[in-house]
Short mmCIF file of C-alpha atoms and ligand atoms in Angstrom, two decimals:
data_model
loop_
_atom_site.label_atom_id
_atom_site.label_comp_id
_atom_site.label_asym_id
_atom_site.label_seq_id
_atom_site.Cartn_x
_atom_site.Cartn_y
_atom_site.Cartn_z
CA MET A 130 67.14 43.14 57.44
CA THR A 131 69.79 39.98 58.25
CA ILE A 132 72.73 39.76 56.76
CA GLN A 133 74.85 36.81 56.48
CA ALA A 134 78.79 36.78 58.23
CA ASN A 135 80.59 36.23 55.63
CA GLN A 136 81.25 38.43 52.60
CA GLU A 137 80.69 36.92 49.79
CA ALA A 138 77.16 36.64 49.64
CA VAL A 139 74.35 37.84 51.64
CA THR A 140 70.86 36.89 52.27
CA ILE A 141 67.95 38.90 52.93
CA GLU A 142 64.25 37.47 54.09
CA ALA A 143 60.72 39.31 54.23
CA PHE A 144 60.16 41.45 57.19
CA ILE A 145 56.73 41.38 57.97
CA ASN A 146 54.96 42.34 60.90
CA GLY A 147 58.00 44.33 62.52
CA GLN A 148 60.16 40.92 62.29
CA HIS A 149 62.29 38.65 59.49
CA VAL A 150 60.36 36.08 58.48
CA GLU A 151 62.33 32.54 56.50
CA SER A 152 60.64 31.93 53.28
CA LEU A 153 58.37 28.25 53.31
CA SER A 154 59.38 28.39 49.34
CA GLN A 155 61.98 26.62 48.15
CA SER A 156 62.83 28.36 45.88
CA ALA A 157 65.17 30.84 46.39
CA LYS A 158 66.59 32.99 44.41
CA GLU A 159 70.56 34.31 43.78
CA ASN A 160 70.67 37.59 41.95
CA PRO A 161 74.12 38.02 40.01
CA THR A 162 75.45 40.95 39.29
CA ASN A 163 78.44 39.35 37.16
CA PRO A 164 77.62 35.92 36.43
CA ALA A 165 81.18 35.43 38.54
CA GLU A 166 79.97 36.07 41.28
CA ILE A 167 76.73 35.21 43.75
CA VAL A 168 75.85 39.11 45.01
CA GLY A 169 73.30 37.37 47.46
CA TYR A 170 70.24 35.14 48.38
CA PHE A 171 66.53 36.58 48.42
CA PRO A 172 63.76 33.60 49.43
CA VAL A 173 61.14 33.86 47.70
CA THR A 174 58.02 34.44 50.00
CA THR A 175 55.19 33.09 49.08
CA LYS A 176 51.39 33.29 48.63
CA GLU A 177 50.45 32.36 52.11
CA GLN A 178 53.39 35.33 53.47
CA ALA A 179 52.32 37.90 50.85
CA VAL A 180 48.66 37.87 52.17
CA GLU A 181 50.01 37.89 55.96
CA ALA A 182 52.15 41.28 55.27
CA ILE A 183 49.13 42.69 53.68
CA GLU A 184 46.82 41.66 56.79
CA ALA A 185 49.59 42.94 58.66
CA ALA A 186 49.67 46.65 56.67
CA ALA A 187 45.61 46.14 57.00
CA GLN A 188 45.55 45.91 61.21
CA ALA A 189 48.44 48.49 61.46
CA PHE A 190 46.87 50.96 59.70
CA GLN A 191 44.16 51.01 62.47
CA THR A 192 46.11 53.13 64.52
CA TRP A 193 48.37 54.27 61.91
CA LYS A 194 45.71 56.33 60.85
CA LYS A 195 45.00 57.88 63.75
CA THR A 196 48.48 59.58 64.48
CA ASP A 197 49.46 63.49 63.92
CA ILE A 198 51.33 64.64 61.17
CA GLU A 199 54.48 66.49 63.46
CA GLU A 200 55.01 62.44 64.89
CA ARG A 201 55.07 61.74 61.58
CA VAL A 202 57.88 63.12 60.07
CA THR A 203 59.78 62.83 63.37
CA ARG A 204 60.11 59.24 62.71
CA MET A 205 60.49 59.73 58.89
CA ARG A 206 63.30 62.17 59.67
CA ARG A 207 65.15 59.88 62.39
CA ALA A 208 65.09 57.37 59.23
CA ILE A 209 66.83 59.76 57.67
CA GLY A 210 69.27 60.37 59.81
CA LYS A 211 69.86 56.12 59.72
CA ILE A 212 70.02 55.99 55.94
CA ARG A 213 72.76 58.51 56.74
CA ALA A 214 74.72 57.20 58.88
CA ALA A 215 74.48 53.79 57.24
CA GLU A 216 75.12 55.38 53.20
CA ASN A 217 78.91 53.49 53.02
CA GLU A 218 78.02 50.39 53.56
CA ILE A 219 74.22 50.55 51.00
CA VAL A 220 76.22 51.79 48.50
CA HIS A 221 78.77 49.61 48.38
CA LEU A 222 75.56 47.04 48.59
CA LEU A 223 73.57 48.02 45.81
CA SER A 224 76.68 48.57 43.57
CA ARG A 225 77.44 45.15 44.35
CA GLU A 226 73.74 43.92 43.26
CA HIS A 227 73.28 46.31 40.31
CA GLY A 228 76.42 46.54 38.93
CA LYS A 229 76.53 50.70 39.08
CA PRO A 230 79.64 52.12 39.56
CA LEU A 231 79.77 53.73 43.45
CA TYR A 232 79.95 57.52 42.96
CA ASP A 233 76.26 56.55 40.86
CA ALA A 234 75.48 54.92 43.81
CA HIS A 235 76.24 57.84 45.96
CA GLY A 236 74.01 59.66 43.47
CA GLU A 237 71.27 56.99 43.97
CA ILE A 238 71.06 57.75 47.86
CA TYR A 239 71.42 61.73 46.94
CA VAL A 240 68.62 62.11 45.31
CA SER A 241 66.19 59.67 47.35
CA LEU A 242 67.37 61.42 50.37
CA MET A 243 66.21 64.70 48.86
CA TRP A 244 63.29 63.96 48.42
CA MET A 245 63.05 62.33 51.77
CA GLU A 246 63.90 65.66 53.17
CA PHE A 247 61.60 67.69 50.92
CA ALA A 248 58.51 65.11 51.88
CA CYS A 249 59.36 65.31 55.85
CA ASN A 250 59.16 69.34 54.73
CA GLU A 251 56.05 69.93 52.82
CA ALA A 252 54.30 67.26 54.45
CA ALA A 253 51.98 69.34 56.74
CA SER A 254 51.15 71.89 54.28
CA ALA A 255 50.29 69.38 50.83
CA LEU A 256 47.99 67.32 53.64
CA GLN A 257 46.69 70.38 55.42
CA ALA A 258 43.36 70.06 55.38
CA GLN A 259 41.38 73.42 53.84
CA VAL A 260 38.59 75.00 54.70
CA THR A 261 36.14 77.14 52.98
CA GLU A 262 33.78 79.67 54.52
CA HIS A 263 31.45 80.66 51.88
CA GLU A 264 28.33 82.50 50.83
CA GLY A 265 26.43 79.00 50.70
CA GLY A 266 27.91 78.02 54.09
CA LYS A 267 31.19 75.78 55.31
CA THR A 268 33.39 72.94 52.86
CA ILE A 269 36.25 71.57 54.26
CA LEU A 270 38.50 69.19 51.69
CA ALA A 271 40.58 66.86 53.71
CA TYR A 272 43.50 64.55 52.16
CA ASP A 273 42.63 61.11 54.37
CA PRO A 274 44.55 58.38 54.03
CA ILE A 275 44.05 56.03 51.41
CA GLY A 276 44.82 52.13 52.92
CA VAL A 277 47.73 49.81 52.37
CA VAL A 278 49.27 50.71 49.32
CA ALA A 279 51.53 48.32 47.50
CA ALA A 280 54.85 50.06 46.20
CA ILE A 281 56.38 47.33 43.40
CA SER A 282 59.83 48.95 42.72
CA PRO A 283 61.76 47.73 39.50
CA TRP A 284 65.57 46.97 39.80
CA ASN A 285 67.10 50.18 38.10
CA TYR A 286 66.58 52.20 40.79
CA PRO A 287 65.69 50.30 43.23
CA ILE A 288 66.49 52.67 46.23
CA ALA A 289 65.33 55.80 44.79
CA LEU A 290 61.97 54.44 43.12
CA SER A 291 61.33 52.30 46.72
CA THR A 292 61.56 55.73 48.76
CA ILE A 293 59.50 58.17 46.60
CA LYS A 294 56.53 55.50 47.30
CA ILE A 295 57.80 54.96 51.23
CA ALA A 296 57.97 58.45 52.36
CA PRO A 297 54.37 60.04 51.51
CA ALA A 298 52.16 56.61 51.82
CA LEU A 299 53.62 56.74 55.37
CA LEU A 300 53.57 60.79 55.89
CA ALA A 301 50.24 60.97 53.99
CA GLY A 302 49.24 57.95 57.44
CA ASN A 303 48.87 54.97 54.94
CA THR A 304 51.35 51.36 55.31
CA ILE A 305 53.35 49.65 52.75
CA VAL A 306 54.05 45.97 51.70
CA LEU A 307 56.95 46.41 49.17
CA LYS A 308 57.69 44.27 47.12
CA PRO A 309 61.53 45.24 45.01
CA SER A 310 63.08 43.92 42.15
CA PRO A 311 64.37 40.93 41.94
CA TYR A 312 67.28 41.70 39.92
CA ALA A 313 67.88 44.43 42.67
CA PRO A 314 66.66 43.66 46.03
CA LEU A 315 69.25 43.90 48.81
CA ALA A 316 69.61 47.56 48.51
CA ALA A 317 66.20 48.65 48.90
CA ALA A 318 65.36 45.73 51.62
CA LYS A 319 68.24 47.45 54.03
CA VAL A 320 67.23 51.00 53.99
CA ALA A 321 63.16 49.67 53.96
CA GLU A 322 63.75 48.36 56.95
CA ILE A 323 66.07 50.72 58.65
CA ILE A 324 62.67 52.89 57.73
CA ALA A 325 60.92 50.54 59.19
CA SER A 326 63.13 50.57 62.25
CA GLU A 327 61.64 53.66 63.75
CA PHE A 328 58.07 53.28 62.64
CA PRO A 329 55.07 50.77 64.54
CA ALA A 330 54.89 47.38 63.47
CA GLY A 331 52.68 46.19 60.50
CA VAL A 332 53.46 49.70 58.58
CA ILE A 333 56.33 48.74 56.98
CA ASN A 334 56.19 45.40 55.12
CA VAL A 335 58.94 44.33 52.86
CA ILE A 336 58.22 40.83 50.95
CA HIS A 337 60.08 38.69 47.35
CA GLY A 338 59.70 37.55 44.27
CA ASP A 339 58.42 38.41 41.07
CA ALA A 340 54.99 38.23 39.69
CA ASP A 341 54.25 35.60 41.33
CA VAL A 342 54.19 37.69 44.18
CA GLY A 343 53.39 40.83 43.01
CA VAL A 344 50.07 39.51 41.57
CA GLU A 345 48.45 39.28 45.37
CA LEU A 346 49.73 42.93 46.09
CA THR A 347 47.30 43.69 42.90
CA THR A 348 44.42 41.59 43.93
CA ASN A 349 43.93 41.16 47.70
CA PRO A 350 41.14 43.06 48.19
CA HIS A 351 43.08 44.84 51.70
CA VAL A 352 45.54 46.72 48.78
CA THR A 353 43.95 49.59 47.67
CA LYS A 354 46.28 51.88 46.18
CA ILE A 355 49.01 50.52 44.18
CA ALA A 356 52.45 52.51 43.80
CA PHE A 357 53.67 50.80 40.49
CA THR A 358 57.06 52.07 38.66
CA GLY A 359 58.49 49.54 35.77
CA GLY A 360 57.04 48.30 32.24
CA THR A 361 54.77 49.82 30.27
CA GLU A 362 53.79 46.07 29.75
CA THR A 363 53.81 44.47 32.64
CA ALA A 364 51.58 48.00 33.90
CA LYS A 365 49.06 45.88 31.13
CA ARG A 366 49.04 43.43 33.55
CA ILE A 367 48.60 44.94 36.69
CA ILE A 368 45.88 47.13 35.67
CA ARG A 369 43.99 43.68 34.53
CA ALA A 370 44.98 42.05 37.51
CA ALA A 371 43.65 44.92 39.57
CA SER A 372 40.50 45.50 37.87
CA ASP A 373 38.07 43.43 40.26
CA THR A 374 39.20 45.13 42.94
CA ILE A 375 39.55 49.00 41.17
CA LYS A 376 42.42 50.09 42.95
CA ASP A 377 44.06 53.88 43.24
CA MET A 378 47.00 53.47 41.21
CA THR A 379 50.39 55.67 40.35
CA LEU A 380 51.90 53.69 37.09
CA GLU A 381 54.97 55.25 36.00
CA LEU A 382 55.58 53.24 32.88
CA GLY A 383 59.05 53.51 30.27
CA GLY A 384 59.61 56.67 28.20
CA ASN A 385 61.67 56.40 25.05
CA ASP A 386 62.80 59.81 25.68
CA ALA A 387 64.45 62.70 22.78
CA ALA A 388 66.72 65.01 22.33
CA ILE A 389 66.46 67.54 20.50
CA PHE A 390 69.44 69.95 19.16
CA LEU A 391 68.48 72.79 17.79
CA GLU A 392 69.82 74.82 14.83
CA SER A 393 71.17 77.40 17.83
CA PHE A 394 72.85 74.67 19.76
CA ASP A 395 76.85 75.39 19.82
CA VAL A 396 78.23 72.50 19.29
CA ASN A 397 81.35 73.54 20.25
CA ASP A 398 80.09 73.70 23.72
CA GLU A 399 81.94 71.12 25.44
CA ARG A 400 80.24 71.08 29.31
CA ALA A 401 77.20 70.61 27.00
CA MET A 402 78.32 67.98 24.81
CA ARG A 403 79.58 65.88 28.21
CA ARG A 404 75.97 66.96 29.63
CA ILE A 405 73.91 64.74 26.53
CA VAL A 406 76.95 61.77 26.48
CA VAL A 407 76.20 61.45 30.72
CA SER A 408 72.55 62.01 29.77
CA ASN A 409 72.65 58.82 27.24
CA PHE A 410 75.47 56.87 29.38
CA LEU A 411 74.26 57.04 33.01
CA THR A 412 73.87 53.76 34.59
CA THR A 413 74.79 52.45 31.75
CA GLY A 414 71.43 53.91 30.23
CA GLN A 415 69.35 52.50 32.47
CA ILE A 416 67.07 54.96 33.91
CA CYS A 417 63.52 55.95 32.45
CA MET A 418 64.30 59.50 31.78
CA ILE A 419 67.69 58.98 29.79
CA ALA A 420 67.99 60.55 26.18
CA LYS A 421 67.19 57.34 24.59
CA ARG A 422 66.93 58.83 20.73
CA VAL A 423 68.44 62.08 20.01
CA TYR A 424 67.68 64.52 16.78
CA VAL A 425 69.61 66.78 15.44
CA HIS A 426 68.87 69.59 13.35
CA ARG A 427 70.95 68.39 9.84
CA SER A 428 72.83 71.90 9.59
CA ILE A 429 74.42 70.96 12.62
CA TYR A 430 74.34 67.12 12.41
CA GLU A 431 78.18 66.35 11.10
CA ALA A 432 79.50 68.51 13.31
CA PHE A 433 77.78 67.55 16.55
CA VAL A 434 78.27 63.90 15.64
CA GLU A 435 81.98 64.44 15.39
CA LYS A 436 82.29 66.12 18.45
CA TYR A 437 79.60 63.40 19.83
CA ILE A 438 82.22 61.22 19.41
CA GLU A 439 85.15 63.08 20.90
CA ALA A 440 83.02 63.71 23.98
CA ALA A 441 81.33 60.18 24.46
CA ASN A 442 85.28 58.47 24.37
CA ARG A 443 86.64 61.25 27.01
CA TRP A 444 83.56 60.72 29.46
CA ILE A 445 82.46 56.58 29.14
CA ARG A 446 85.10 54.16 31.12
CA ILE A 447 83.99 50.92 31.59
CA GLY A 448 85.16 48.93 34.14
CA ASP A 449 84.43 47.78 37.58
CA PRO A 450 81.67 49.31 39.72
CA PHE A 451 84.31 49.82 42.49
CA ASP A 452 87.14 50.96 40.15
CA PRO A 453 87.55 54.98 40.95
CA ASP A 454 88.13 55.22 36.87
CA THR A 455 85.11 53.49 36.30
CA THR A 456 82.32 55.77 34.48
CA VAL A 457 80.09 53.20 33.36
CA GLY A 458 79.51 49.35 34.37
CA PRO A 459 77.94 46.39 33.20
CA VAL A 460 74.30 45.65 32.18
CA ASN A 461 72.26 44.31 35.71
CA ASN A 462 71.01 41.62 33.99
CA LEU A 463 71.51 39.39 31.56
CA LYS A 464 68.17 39.64 29.89
CA GLN A 465 68.42 43.43 29.50
CA LYS A 466 71.91 42.85 27.99
CA ASP A 467 70.71 40.45 25.20
CA TYR A 468 67.72 42.91 24.65
CA VAL A 469 69.86 46.42 24.01
CA LEU A 470 72.49 43.61 21.72
CA GLY A 471 69.28 42.36 19.94
CA LEU A 472 67.91 46.02 19.06
CA VAL A 473 71.95 47.17 18.28
CA GLU A 474 72.14 43.54 15.67
CA ASP A 475 68.58 44.83 14.55
CA ALA A 476 70.02 48.06 13.47
CA LYS A 477 73.04 46.82 11.35
CA GLN A 478 70.89 44.28 9.82
CA ARG A 479 68.94 47.14 8.52
CA GLY A 480 72.27 49.15 7.43
CA ALA A 481 72.77 51.73 10.08
CA LYS A 482 76.46 52.39 10.79
CA VAL A 483 76.73 51.48 14.88
CA ILE A 484 80.15 53.25 16.27
CA PRO A 485 81.85 51.82 19.31
CA LEU A 486 82.51 54.50 22.67
CA GLY A 487 84.50 54.66 24.78
CA THR A 488 87.58 52.80 27.04
CA ILE A 489 87.09 49.05 28.38
CA LEU A 490 89.18 49.41 31.56
CA ASP A 491 90.13 45.97 32.56
CA GLN A 492 88.79 43.24 29.22
CA LYS A 493 88.92 40.66 32.09
CA VAL A 494 87.00 42.15 33.94
CA PHE A 495 84.50 42.95 30.88
CA ASP A 496 84.38 39.54 29.77
CA GLN A 497 83.05 38.27 33.02
CA GLY A 498 80.51 40.39 33.42
CA TYR A 499 77.09 41.24 31.86
CA TYR A 500 79.39 43.93 29.87
CA LEU A 501 78.32 45.82 27.10
CA GLN A 502 80.43 48.85 24.71
CA PRO A 503 78.56 51.84 24.70
CA THR A 504 77.86 52.44 20.89
CA LEU A 505 76.39 55.22 19.11
CA VAL A 506 73.96 53.88 16.04
CA LEU A 507 73.94 55.99 12.69
CA GLY A 508 72.10 56.11 9.78
CA CYS A 509 69.36 53.95 10.90
CA ASP A 510 65.20 55.83 10.07
CA VAL A 511 62.96 57.37 11.50
CA HIS A 512 60.69 54.07 12.67
CA ASP A 513 63.61 51.77 13.12
CA PRO A 514 62.83 49.27 16.42
CA ILE A 515 66.46 51.02 17.86
CA VAL A 516 64.63 54.92 17.22
CA VAL A 517 60.92 53.82 18.32
CA GLU A 518 61.40 51.32 21.26
CA GLU A 519 63.26 51.89 24.87
CA GLN A 520 66.08 50.61 24.65
CA PHE A 521 67.08 50.80 28.35
CA GLY A 522 71.10 50.22 28.11
CA PRO A 523 74.20 51.45 26.82
CA THR A 524 72.99 52.63 22.90
CA VAL A 525 71.98 55.71 21.74
CA PRO A 526 70.68 56.40 17.78
CA ILE A 527 71.42 59.92 16.73
CA LEU A 528 69.25 60.95 13.91
CA PRO A 529 69.03 64.40 11.92
CA PHE A 530 66.04 66.57 11.82
CA ASP A 531 65.70 69.61 8.64
CA ASP A 532 62.22 71.05 10.88
CA GLU A 533 61.07 72.08 13.69
CA GLU A 534 57.12 71.09 13.07
CA GLN A 535 58.71 67.76 12.11
CA VAL A 536 60.64 67.21 15.13
CA VAL A 537 58.16 67.74 16.94
CA ARG A 538 56.22 65.32 15.16
CA LEU A 539 58.85 62.68 15.41
CA HIS A 540 58.77 63.49 19.47
CA ASN A 541 54.93 63.31 20.03
CA GLU A 542 54.29 60.12 17.80
CA SER A 543 55.86 57.76 20.05
CA ILE A 544 53.07 56.04 23.01
CA TYR A 545 55.39 56.94 25.19
CA GLY A 546 55.41 60.80 26.94
CA LEU A 547 57.78 60.51 30.05
CA THR A 548 60.56 62.77 29.17
CA SER A 549 62.67 65.24 27.30
CA SER A 550 65.20 67.74 26.38
CA VAL A 551 65.70 70.97 24.03
CA TRP A 552 68.78 72.18 23.36
CA GLY A 553 70.14 75.50 21.99
CA ASN A 554 68.72 79.21 22.77
CA GLU A 555 66.82 79.31 25.58
CA GLU A 556 63.63 80.83 24.48
CA ASN A 557 63.47 78.79 21.11
CA ALA A 558 63.83 75.92 23.27
CA ILE A 559 60.85 77.05 25.32
CA SER A 560 58.87 77.81 22.45
CA VAL A 561 59.30 74.24 20.78
CA ALA A 562 58.79 72.58 24.46
CA ARG A 563 55.73 73.60 24.54
CA GLN A 564 54.58 71.32 21.88
CA LEU A 565 56.30 68.21 23.28
CA GLU A 566 54.30 65.80 25.11
CA ALA A 567 56.30 64.90 28.03
CA GLY A 568 55.87 65.09 31.63
CA THR A 569 59.10 67.20 32.13
CA THR A 570 60.77 68.54 29.28
CA MET A 571 64.52 70.06 30.30
CA ILE A 572 66.21 72.78 28.29
CA ASN A 573 70.35 72.85 27.66
CA THR A 574 70.16 69.31 29.85
CA ALA A 575 68.86 66.07 30.14
CA ALA A 576 68.18 62.92 32.56
CA VAL A 577 68.61 63.34 35.99
CA GLN A 578 70.96 66.43 36.00
CA GLY A 579 67.36 67.95 34.82
CA LEU A 580 65.59 66.55 37.97
CA ASP A 581 63.68 68.82 40.50
CA VAL A 582 62.39 67.05 43.34
CA ARG A 583 59.64 69.93 44.12
CA PHE A 584 57.96 69.46 41.20
CA PRO A 585 55.59 66.45 39.74
CA PHE A 586 57.35 64.14 38.29
CA GLY A 587 55.59 61.54 35.25
CA GLY A 588 54.53 60.40 32.10
CA PHE A 589 51.96 61.21 29.15
CA LYS A 590 50.45 58.60 26.98
CA GLN A 591 51.54 55.36 28.20
CA SER A 592 54.34 56.82 30.01
CA GLY A 593 52.32 56.58 32.91
CA ILE A 594 49.51 56.77 35.55
CA GLY A 595 49.43 60.38 38.00
CA ARG A 596 52.19 61.81 39.03
CA GLU A 597 55.14 61.45 41.86
CA TYR A 598 57.58 64.09 43.67
CA GLY A 599 56.67 67.50 43.96
CA ALA A 600 53.02 68.52 46.91
CA GLU A 601 51.59 65.78 44.19
CA GLY A 602 53.70 63.53 44.96
CA ILE A 603 52.47 63.45 48.69
CA ARG A 604 48.50 64.10 47.78
CA THR A 605 48.53 61.09 45.30
CA TYR A 606 48.72 59.28 48.68
CA THR A 607 45.43 60.26 49.90
CA GLU A 608 42.00 60.29 49.26
CA GLN A 609 40.08 64.16 48.88
CA HIS A 610 37.35 63.81 51.43
CA VAL A 611 34.75 66.60 51.29
CA ILE A 612 33.10 67.38 54.37
CA ASN A 613 30.30 70.29 53.73
CA VAL A 614 28.09 72.41 55.77
CA PRO A 615 25.38 74.07 54.05
CA LYS A 616 23.47 76.52 54.88
CA MET A 617 20.43 75.94 52.68
CA LEU A 618 20.16 72.43 54.33
CA ASP A 619 17.33 71.63 52.28
CA LEU A 620 16.90 72.36 48.05
CA PRO A 621 13.93 74.63 46.98
CA TYR A 622 13.50 72.18 43.81
CA ILE A 623 12.52 69.25 46.73
CA PRO A 624 8.84 69.28 47.06
CA GLU A 625 7.72 68.61 50.61
P1 LIG B 53 59.08 45.60 34.94
O1 LIG B 53 58.41 46.41 35.31
O2 LIG B 53 59.91 44.38 34.56
O3 LIG B 53 59.17 44.69 36.94
C1 LIG B 53 58.74 45.85 37.26
C2 LIG B 53 58.43 45.59 38.99
O4 LIG B 53 57.19 44.59 38.86
C3 LIG B 53 59.50 44.23 39.63
O5 LIG B 53 59.24 44.41 40.64
C4 LIG B 53 58.60 43.55 39.26
O6 LIG B 53 59.24 41.84 39.65
C5 LIG B 53 57.48 43.09 39.17
N1 LIG B 53 56.36 42.79 38.65
C6 LIG B 53 56.46 41.87 37.38
N2 LIG B 53 55.66 41.44 37.35
C7 LIG B 53 55.02 42.26 37.78
C8 LIG B 53 52.90 41.53 38.25
N3 LIG B 53 52.19 40.66 36.53
N4 LIG B 53 52.78 42.10 38.91
C9 LIG B 53 53.12 42.58 39.80
N5 LIG B 53 54.47 42.75 39.78
C10 LIG B 53 54.94 42.19 38.31
O7 LIG B 53 60.38 45.87 34.53
P2 LIG B 53 61.91 46.85 35.50
O8 LIG B 53 62.81 45.32 34.63
O9 LIG B 53 62.81 45.93 36.11
O10 LIG B 53 62.20 48.47 35.29
C11 LIG B 53 62.79 48.61 33.93
C12 LIG B 53 61.24 49.06 33.46
O11 LIG B 53 61.20 49.84 34.25
C13 LIG B 53 62.18 50.39 32.00
O12 LIG B 53 60.81 50.68 31.18
C14 LIG B 53 61.75 51.44 32.54
O13 LIG B 53 61.07 52.48 31.70
C15 LIG B 53 60.73 51.65 33.56
N6 LIG B 53 61.25 52.43 34.74
C16 LIG B 53 60.37 53.78 35.02
C17 LIG B 53 60.79 55.07 35.57
C18 LIG B 53 59.39 56.03 35.36
O14 LIG B 53 59.89 56.85 36.79
N7 LIG B 53 58.41 56.01 34.70
C19 LIG B 53 61.45 54.55 36.71
C20 LIG B 53 62.27 53.47 36.48
C21 LIG B 53 62.23 52.67 35.36
#
């Protein structure tokens, strides 16, 4: 990546076939998190340049697919070492463009590297062809690379949700064209280029822009797989666009993750109270798997709300991402801020009580950026928009429930099914968890605190198709290829 010498703004270019490429488009856009500051520039890639990137990836695939797993792992491990060495610089850039506090930006690198390391350790066995000798002959099940992967990532975890695709795709022998989100493209592009420096030209390409550029990735016949993380509505457009060329897809989409507190939950457990607050407001609530609606058994509801407010007021300190006291930064962009405000306003109009949470560390900073004071919403109906829609921001409704059957029904009514959490007596919680329609259910913790990259992650229903993480998250970048050597070469029922 080319970084301009001044510290004020960072300019990135597309990276195609091992080269930096200036945009031919005039519509360069700035990417401000804080309206008082332009963080950087990324020239929007033209359609012709997107085609060039895809063709470079297609060309590179012809050679890259023939490399052995040892070479791929060795190159990836070197890239991991370089990312580690550049961590502070990357984190600084990520905090600046995204608005997430420094500790949280470090956390994103931590999760990214944990996954990349796991993928390196696991790739050889996950991709090993399985040879079965049986009475009917011999069968080889091979995991072949798919080809050119289009990786389209969102703004909320731009590095983690890019590397979650880059590492397994490359380890499995594919080549890739990455398009980060225009709302946070700088740090993801930097990390992708660090990785690219360890791979042959054309194996990783990075292009920039929004839907106009993304559409080439979803329609170009050279692209054989789309790995997309983002909103459910965008995914529907992508599925339609890709239908003419029938592409393989992994879709990680929205969620409306519920946290369910059973009667057996101890409201005086301060660590658990802190965990649920963090699971609601980490990254200013902008995580797909954050707990977005909280259901509490009516018998403990009032005490729970009281303790929750105390815990939230202790943990939430809203401020500049570079202030070490800050736990909650601004919302990433104005569109998201307005959307969250709209949901809270709608809840108020419907008669809900909205309680502000936490401390604003510096009112002047707060007034300048896309800040929102986190809120707790009480007294809403189970079908209000703030409960059934994904808010993806710093507000959370807490609702009472009367019995397990009711709360399981409320959970499963959602069009989403990404993650959920159940809190209370472990055995009881697991029994409720087994009834929930969700890709991951965490017990007595939630959100990234309960994430385990060794196991598959993904959603039921409109939260997605396919899985990332785990051995599954590597094999998802392959086609299963069966080579069958039957003993009986001619079938007896086919006439001579
Ligand atoms: P988004 O859908 O608006 O954008 C995601 C990416 O898609 C961006 O790079 C964008 O430029 C691109 N894009 C937009 N329109 C496109 C099109 N027509 N063709 C091709 N590409 C297109 O999502 P966002 O606002 O960046 O992210 C927030 C959403 O992502 C939330 O719904 C959140 O739940 C979801 N998300 C899901 C997961 C998960 O793992 N399930 C993780 C993080 C975020």
